[in-house]
C-alpha atoms as an extended CHARMM CRD file, in Angstrom:
* protein
*
        80  EXT
         1         1  UNK       CA             71.3430000000      141.0840000000       65.6660000000  PROA      1               0.0000000000
         2         2  UNK       CA             69.4410000000      138.4880000000       67.6700000000  PROA      2               0.0000000000
         3         3  UNK       CA             71.0400000000      136.1440000000       70.1000000000  PROA      3               0.0000000000
         4         4  UNK       CA             69.0940000000      133.2430000000       71.6080000000  PROA      4               0.0000000000
         5         5  UNK       CA             70.2630000000      130.4540000000       73.8850000000  PROA      5               0.0000000000
         6         6  UNK       CA             68.3320000000      127.2460000000       74.3940000000  PROA      6               0.0000000000
         7         7  UNK       CA             68.7600000000      124.2920000000       76.7110000000  PROA      7               0.0000000000
         8         8  UNK       CA             68.2420000000      120.6150000000       76.0810000000  PROA      8               0.0000000000
         9         9  UNK       CA             65.5330000000      119.3390000000       78.4880000000  PROA      9               0.0000000000
        10        10  UNK       CA             67.3540000000      116.0280000000       78.9690000000  PROA      10              0.0000000000
        11        11  UNK       CA             70.5400000000      117.6780000000       80.1260000000  PROA      11              0.0000000000
        12        12  UNK       CA             70.1970000000      120.9440000000       82.0800000000  PROA      12              0.0000000000
        13        13  UNK       CA             73.7120000000      122.1260000000       81.2370000000  PROA      13              0.0000000000
        14        14  UNK       CA             73.8050000000      121.8310000000       77.4570000000  PROA      14              0.0000000000
        15        15  UNK       CA             73.2630000000      125.1520000000       75.6710000000  PROA      15              0.0000000000
        16        16  UNK       CA             72.9720000000      126.0960000000       72.0150000000  PROA      16              0.0000000000
        17        17  UNK       CA             73.8070000000      129.6570000000       71.0270000000  PROA      17              0.0000000000
        18        18  UNK       CA             71.9670000000      131.0350000000       67.9980000000  PROA      18              0.0000000000
        19        19  UNK       CA             73.1510000000      134.2520000000       66.3380000000  PROA      19              0.0000000000
        20        20  UNK       CA             70.9320000000      135.8610000000       63.6740000000  PROA      20              0.0000000000
        21        21  UNK       CA             71.9590000000      138.8430000000       61.6090000000  PROA      21              0.0000000000
        22        22  UNK       CA             70.3930000000      139.8460000000       58.2780000000  PROA      22              0.0000000000
        23        23  UNK       CA             70.7640000000      136.8780000000       55.8640000000  PROA      23              0.0000000000
        24        24  UNK       CA             73.1140000000      135.0600000000       58.3450000000  PROA      24              0.0000000000
        25        25  UNK       CA             72.3340000000      132.2500000000       60.7870000000  PROA      25              0.0000000000
        26        26  UNK       CA             74.9510000000      130.7870000000       63.1010000000  PROA      26              0.0000000000
        27        27  UNK       CA             74.5940000000      128.0720000000       65.7340000000  PROA      27              0.0000000000
        28        28  UNK       CA             77.0040000000      126.5750000000       68.2290000000  PROA      28              0.0000000000
        29        29  UNK       CA             76.5120000000      124.1750000000       71.1020000000  PROA      29              0.0000000000
        30        30  UNK       CA             78.4830000000      124.0210000000       74.3370000000  PROA      30              0.0000000000
        31        31  UNK       CA             78.1700000000      122.9910000000       78.0040000000  PROA      31              0.0000000000
        32        32  UNK       CA             76.8750000000      125.8830000000       80.1280000000  PROA      32              0.0000000000
        33        33  UNK       CA             74.4660000000      126.9780000000       82.8560000000  PROA      33              0.0000000000
        34        34  UNK       CA             74.0540000000      130.4570000000       81.4610000000  PROA      34              0.0000000000
        35        35  UNK       CA             74.9120000000      132.5350000000       78.3910000000  PROA      35              0.0000000000
        36        36  UNK       CA             75.4340000000      136.3270000000       78.5260000000  PROA      36              0.0000000000
        37        37  UNK       CA             76.0880000000      138.0660000000       75.1700000000  PROA      37              0.0000000000
        38        38  UNK       CA             77.5650000000      141.5810000000       74.7930000000  PROA      38              0.0000000000
        39        39  UNK       CA             77.7290000000      143.3600000000       71.4540000000  PROA      39              0.0000000000
        40        40  UNK       CA             80.6890000000      145.6450000000       70.7810000000  PROA      40              0.0000000000
        41        41  UNK       CA             81.2830000000      147.9840000000       67.8330000000  PROA      41              0.0000000000
        42        42  UNK       CA             84.8500000000      149.2220000000       67.6930000000  PROA      42              0.0000000000
        43        43  UNK       CA             86.1530000000      152.6250000000       66.5430000000  PROA      43              0.0000000000
        44        44  UNK       CA             87.3130000000      151.0700000000       63.2730000000  PROA      44              0.0000000000
        45        45  UNK       CA             83.6960000000      149.8490000000       62.6020000000  PROA      45              0.0000000000
        46        46  UNK       CA             84.2930000000      146.1810000000       63.3810000000  PROA      46              0.0000000000
        47        47  UNK       CA             81.5100000000      144.3160000000       65.1800000000  PROA      47              0.0000000000
        48        48  UNK       CA             82.0890000000      141.6960000000       67.8240000000  PROA      48              0.0000000000
        49        49  UNK       CA             79.8780000000      139.5820000000       69.9880000000  PROA      49              0.0000000000
        50        50  UNK       CA             81.4020000000      138.5420000000       73.3380000000  PROA      50              0.0000000000
        51        51  UNK       CA             79.5300000000      135.6430000000       74.9580000000  PROA      51              0.0000000000
        52        52  UNK       CA             80.2620000000      134.7340000000       78.5860000000  PROA      52              0.0000000000
        53        53  UNK       CA             79.1310000000      131.2630000000       79.7140000000  PROA      53              0.0000000000
        54        54  UNK       CA             79.2960000000      129.6000000000       83.0950000000  PROA      54              0.0000000000
        55        55  UNK       CA             79.4710000000      125.9340000000       84.0410000000  PROA      55              0.0000000000
        56        56  UNK       CA             79.8200000000      125.1310000000       87.7060000000  PROA      56              0.0000000000
        57        57  UNK       CA             82.8960000000      127.1660000000       88.8620000000  PROA      57              0.0000000000
        58        58  UNK       CA             84.3960000000      127.7960000000       85.4120000000  PROA      58              0.0000000000
        59        59  UNK       CA             83.6040000000      130.6950000000       83.0680000000  PROA      59              0.0000000000
        60        60  UNK       CA             84.3540000000      130.8620000000       79.3560000000  PROA      60              0.0000000000
        61        61  UNK       CA             84.4550000000      133.7110000000       76.8680000000  PROA      61              0.0000000000
        62        62  UNK       CA             83.5590000000      133.0930000000       73.2120000000  PROA      62              0.0000000000
        63        63  UNK       CA             84.3220000000      135.8880000000       70.7070000000  PROA      63              0.0000000000
        64        64  UNK       CA             82.6210000000      136.2140000000       67.3200000000  PROA      64              0.0000000000
        65        65  UNK       CA             83.3350000000      138.8100000000       64.5810000000  PROA      65              0.0000000000
        66        66  UNK       CA             80.1720000000      139.8190000000       62.7710000000  PROA      66              0.0000000000
        67        67  UNK       CA             79.9720000000      141.3560000000       59.2730000000  PROA      67              0.0000000000
        68        68  UNK       CA             77.0070000000      141.9480000000       57.0370000000  PROA      68              0.0000000000
        69        69  UNK       CA             77.3760000000      138.4940000000       55.5300000000  PROA      69              0.0000000000
        70        70  UNK       CA             79.2180000000      136.3090000000       58.0820000000  PROA      70              0.0000000000
        71        71  UNK       CA             79.5770000000      135.3140000000       61.7020000000  PROA      71              0.0000000000
        72        72  UNK       CA             83.1240000000      134.0530000000       62.4420000000  PROA      72              0.0000000000
        73        73  UNK       CA             84.3190000000      132.5860000000       65.7470000000  PROA      73              0.0000000000
        74        74  UNK       CA             87.4830000000      134.4220000000       66.6030000000  PROA      74              0.0000000000
        75        75  UNK       CA             88.3640000000      132.4050000000       69.6500000000  PROA      75              0.0000000000
        76        76  UNK       CA             87.4000000000      131.0240000000       73.0560000000  PROA      76              0.0000000000
        77        77  UNK       CA             89.0850000000      131.4580000000       76.4120000000  PROA      77              0.0000000000
        78        78  UNK       CA             88.7360000000      129.9410000000       79.8490000000  PROA      78              0.0000000000
        79        79  UNK       CA             88.4010000000      132.5910000000       82.5490000000  PROA      79              0.0000000000
        80        80  UNK       CA             89.8880000000      131.5710000000       85.8770000000  PROA      80              0.0000000000
């Protein structure tokens, strides 16, 4: 699994998250200063990617389920 974030030079806060797994490419854009991904494999062999982002005083958590053939966004949450 590779996770890359990139920023638009014209707008310092716009990030695009790229997730690469074998034969799968996923991209999503959002407003953020930073992007911190954490990979979690559960006891029942499910794979998740938790991505924490920050914009000014607000943090968000984006959750993705990863299989051998798909990346699915499970949800997003504002963290107060």
